[in-house]
mmCIF file of C-alpha atoms in Angstrom:
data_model
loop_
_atom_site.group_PDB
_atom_site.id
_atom_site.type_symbol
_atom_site.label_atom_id
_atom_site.label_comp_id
_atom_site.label_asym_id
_atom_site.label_seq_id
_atom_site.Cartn_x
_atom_site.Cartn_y
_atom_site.Cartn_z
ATOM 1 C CA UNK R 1 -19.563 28.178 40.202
ATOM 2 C CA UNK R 2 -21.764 25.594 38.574
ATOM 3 C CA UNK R 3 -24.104 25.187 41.665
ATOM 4 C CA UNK R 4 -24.823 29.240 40.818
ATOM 5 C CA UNK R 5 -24.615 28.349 36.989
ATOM 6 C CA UNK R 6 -27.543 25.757 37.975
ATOM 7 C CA UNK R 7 -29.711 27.496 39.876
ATOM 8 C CA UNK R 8 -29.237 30.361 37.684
ATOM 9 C CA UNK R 9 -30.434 29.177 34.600
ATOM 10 C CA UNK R 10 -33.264 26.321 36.462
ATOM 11 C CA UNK R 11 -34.880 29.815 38.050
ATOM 12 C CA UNK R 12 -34.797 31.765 34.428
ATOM 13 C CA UNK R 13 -36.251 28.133 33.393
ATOM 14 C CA UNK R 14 -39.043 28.796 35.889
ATOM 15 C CA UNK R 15 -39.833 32.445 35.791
ATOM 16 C CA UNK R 16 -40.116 31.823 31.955
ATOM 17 C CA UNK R 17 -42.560 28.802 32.049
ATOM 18 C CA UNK R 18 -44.679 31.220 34.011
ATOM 19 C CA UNK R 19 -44.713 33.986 31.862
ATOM 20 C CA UNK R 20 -45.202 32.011 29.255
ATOM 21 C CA UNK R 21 -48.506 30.268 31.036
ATOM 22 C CA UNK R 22 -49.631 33.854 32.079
ATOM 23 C CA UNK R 23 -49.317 34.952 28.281
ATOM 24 C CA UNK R 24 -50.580 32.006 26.043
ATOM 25 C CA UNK R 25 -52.067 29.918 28.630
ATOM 26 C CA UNK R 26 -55.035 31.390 29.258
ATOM 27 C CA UNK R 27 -57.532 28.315 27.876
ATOM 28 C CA UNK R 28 -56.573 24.320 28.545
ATOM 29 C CA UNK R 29 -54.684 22.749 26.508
ATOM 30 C CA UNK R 30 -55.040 18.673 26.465
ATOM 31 C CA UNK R 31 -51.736 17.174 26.573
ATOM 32 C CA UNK R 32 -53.440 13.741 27.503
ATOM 33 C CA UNK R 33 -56.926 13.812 27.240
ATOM 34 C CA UNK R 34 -58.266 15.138 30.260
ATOM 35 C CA UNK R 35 -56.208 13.980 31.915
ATOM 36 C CA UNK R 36 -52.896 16.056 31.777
ATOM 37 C CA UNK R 37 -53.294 19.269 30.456
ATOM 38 C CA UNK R 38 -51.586 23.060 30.704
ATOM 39 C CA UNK R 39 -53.748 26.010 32.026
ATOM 40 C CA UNK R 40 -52.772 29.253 34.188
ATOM 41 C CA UNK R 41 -54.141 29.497 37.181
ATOM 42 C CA UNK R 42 -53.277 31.677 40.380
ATOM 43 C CA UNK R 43 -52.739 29.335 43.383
ATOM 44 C CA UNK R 44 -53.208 30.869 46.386
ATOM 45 C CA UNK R 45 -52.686 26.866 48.130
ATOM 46 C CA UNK R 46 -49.022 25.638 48.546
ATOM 47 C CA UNK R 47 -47.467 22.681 46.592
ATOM 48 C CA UNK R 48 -50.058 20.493 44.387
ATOM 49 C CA UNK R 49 -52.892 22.481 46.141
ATOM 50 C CA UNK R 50 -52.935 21.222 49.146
ATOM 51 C CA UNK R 51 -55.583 23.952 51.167
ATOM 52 C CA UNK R 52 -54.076 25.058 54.161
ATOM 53 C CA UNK R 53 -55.539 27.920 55.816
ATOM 54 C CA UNK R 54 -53.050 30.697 56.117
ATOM 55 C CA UNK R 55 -52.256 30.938 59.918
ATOM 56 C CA UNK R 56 -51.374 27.643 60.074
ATOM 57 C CA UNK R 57 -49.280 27.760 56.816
ATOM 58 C CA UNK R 58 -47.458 30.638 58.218
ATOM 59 C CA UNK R 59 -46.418 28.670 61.487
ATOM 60 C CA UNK R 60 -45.952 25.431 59.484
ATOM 61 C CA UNK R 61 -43.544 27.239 56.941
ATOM 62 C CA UNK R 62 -41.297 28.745 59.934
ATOM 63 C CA UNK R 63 -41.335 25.364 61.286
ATOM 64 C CA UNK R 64 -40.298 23.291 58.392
ATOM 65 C CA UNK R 65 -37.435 25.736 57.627
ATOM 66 C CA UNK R 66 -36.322 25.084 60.878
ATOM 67 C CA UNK R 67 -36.091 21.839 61.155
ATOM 68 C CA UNK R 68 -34.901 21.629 57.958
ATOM 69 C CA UNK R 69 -31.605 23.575 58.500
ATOM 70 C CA UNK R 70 -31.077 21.313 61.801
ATOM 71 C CA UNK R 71 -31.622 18.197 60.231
ATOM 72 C CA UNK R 72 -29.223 19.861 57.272
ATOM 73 C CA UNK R 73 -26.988 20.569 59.891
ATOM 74 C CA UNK R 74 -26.871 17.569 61.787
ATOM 75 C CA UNK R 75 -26.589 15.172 58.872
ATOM 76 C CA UNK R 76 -23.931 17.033 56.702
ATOM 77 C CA UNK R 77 -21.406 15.829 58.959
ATOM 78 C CA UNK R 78 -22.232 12.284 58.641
ATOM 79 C CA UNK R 79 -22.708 11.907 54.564
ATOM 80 C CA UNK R 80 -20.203 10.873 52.615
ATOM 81 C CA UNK R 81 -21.651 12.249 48.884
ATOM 82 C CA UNK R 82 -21.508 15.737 50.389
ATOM 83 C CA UNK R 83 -21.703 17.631 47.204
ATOM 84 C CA UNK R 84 -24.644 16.191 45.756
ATOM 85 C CA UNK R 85 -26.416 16.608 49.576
ATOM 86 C CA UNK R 86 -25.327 20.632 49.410
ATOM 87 C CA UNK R 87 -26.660 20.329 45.788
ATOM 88 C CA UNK R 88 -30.066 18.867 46.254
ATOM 89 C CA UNK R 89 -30.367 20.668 50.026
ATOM 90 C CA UNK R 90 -30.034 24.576 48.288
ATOM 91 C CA UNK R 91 -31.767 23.902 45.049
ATOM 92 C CA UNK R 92 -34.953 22.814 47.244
ATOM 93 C CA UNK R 93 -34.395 25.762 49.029
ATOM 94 C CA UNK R 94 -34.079 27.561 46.312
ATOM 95 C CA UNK R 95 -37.202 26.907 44.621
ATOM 96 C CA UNK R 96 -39.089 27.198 47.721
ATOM 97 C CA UNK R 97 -37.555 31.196 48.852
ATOM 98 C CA UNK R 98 -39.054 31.566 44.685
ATOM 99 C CA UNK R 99 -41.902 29.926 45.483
ATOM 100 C CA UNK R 100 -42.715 31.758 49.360
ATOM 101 C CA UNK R 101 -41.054 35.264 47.383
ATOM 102 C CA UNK R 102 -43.998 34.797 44.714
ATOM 103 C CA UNK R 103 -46.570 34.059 47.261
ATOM 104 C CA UNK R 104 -45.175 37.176 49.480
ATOM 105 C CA UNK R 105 -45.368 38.785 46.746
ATOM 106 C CA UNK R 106 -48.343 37.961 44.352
ATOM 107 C CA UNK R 107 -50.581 36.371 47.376
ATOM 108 C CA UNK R 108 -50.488 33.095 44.938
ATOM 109 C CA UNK R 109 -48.480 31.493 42.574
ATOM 110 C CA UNK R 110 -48.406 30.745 39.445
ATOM 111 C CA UNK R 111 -49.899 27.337 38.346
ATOM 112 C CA UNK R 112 -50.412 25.737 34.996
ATOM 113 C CA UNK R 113 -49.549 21.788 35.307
ATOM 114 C CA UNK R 114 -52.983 19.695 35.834
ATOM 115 C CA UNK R 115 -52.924 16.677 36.371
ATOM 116 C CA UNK R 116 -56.644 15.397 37.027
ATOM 117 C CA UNK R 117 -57.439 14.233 40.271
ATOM 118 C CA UNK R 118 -54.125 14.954 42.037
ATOM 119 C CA UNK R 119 -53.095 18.425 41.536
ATOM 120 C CA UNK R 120 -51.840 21.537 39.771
ATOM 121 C CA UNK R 121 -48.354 22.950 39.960
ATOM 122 C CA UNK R 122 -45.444 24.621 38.526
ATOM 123 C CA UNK R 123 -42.019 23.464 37.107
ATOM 124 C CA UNK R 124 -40.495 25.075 40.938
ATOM 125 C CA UNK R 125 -42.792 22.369 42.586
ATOM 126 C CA UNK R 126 -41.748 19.263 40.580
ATOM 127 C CA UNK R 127 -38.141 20.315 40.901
ATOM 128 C CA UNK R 128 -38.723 20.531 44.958
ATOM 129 C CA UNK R 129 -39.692 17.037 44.518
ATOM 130 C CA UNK R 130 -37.347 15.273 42.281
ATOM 131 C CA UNK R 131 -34.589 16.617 44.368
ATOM 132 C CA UNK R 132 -36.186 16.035 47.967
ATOM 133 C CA UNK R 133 -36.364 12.097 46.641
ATOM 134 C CA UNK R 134 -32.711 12.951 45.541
ATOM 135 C CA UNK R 135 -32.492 14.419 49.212
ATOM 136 C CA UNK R 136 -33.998 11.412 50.565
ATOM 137 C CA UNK R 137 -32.214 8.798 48.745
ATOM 138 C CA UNK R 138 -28.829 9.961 50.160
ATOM 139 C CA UNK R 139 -29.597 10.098 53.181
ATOM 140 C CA UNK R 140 -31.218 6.634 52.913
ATOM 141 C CA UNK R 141 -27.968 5.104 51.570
ATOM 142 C CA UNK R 142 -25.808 7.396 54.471
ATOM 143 C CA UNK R 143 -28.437 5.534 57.108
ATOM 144 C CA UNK R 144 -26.906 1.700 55.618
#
């Protein structure tokens, strides 16, 4: 029940933050300088904006979520924190069906964290990466 409690509320958490940017976000707001700042924008890239053209995003998605599961798979069976390695596996996956379901959808998705000269993204993307590290992590410590 609290994984679904979780992922619950983080997805209302996200859907929000981009209504919110579509609504009031429309012109930049400087959190740090120029450097950090809030703006709406549609992203038709995936994660940070990296540019991939879309054929080879397609074939790259069906891939990863492939190999994914089977490393998933494979590894479950040898970690010993299996919980928090369910936990941090479907909330990745999570954020990424709501991220590929907006794109599906929408042809883009919604944007409005800049950071200058790395990349924009969305509150979905930076939770894909703080719990991919968390991924990561565990299955570094497993590996010793």
């Amino acid at each position: 029940m609290f994984f679904y409690t979780t992922l619950l509320l983080w997805l209302i958490i996200d859907i929000l933050s981009k209504q919110i940017a579509i609504i009031y976000l429309q012109n930049k707001i400087n959190i740090l300088w120029d450097f950090f700042y809030l703006q709406f924008i549609l992203n038709p890239w995936i994660a940070f904006g990296i540019k991939i053209p879309l054929f080879i995003l397609k074939i790259l998605t069906i891939s990863l979520i492939i190999i994914i599961f089977y490393y998933y798979n494979n590894e479950r069976k040898k970690i010993l924190n299996k919980k928090l390695f369910d936990f941090s596996f479907w909330l990745i996956l999570a954020w990424a069906i709501w991220n590929a379901t907006e794109r599906i959808l929408y042809s883009n998705v919604v944007d409005f964290i800049w950071i200058k000269y790395f990349a924009i993204f969305n509150l979905a993307d930076s939770f894909i990466t703080i719990w991919a590290i968390i991924y990561i992590y565990i299955l570094y410590k497993n590996k010793k």
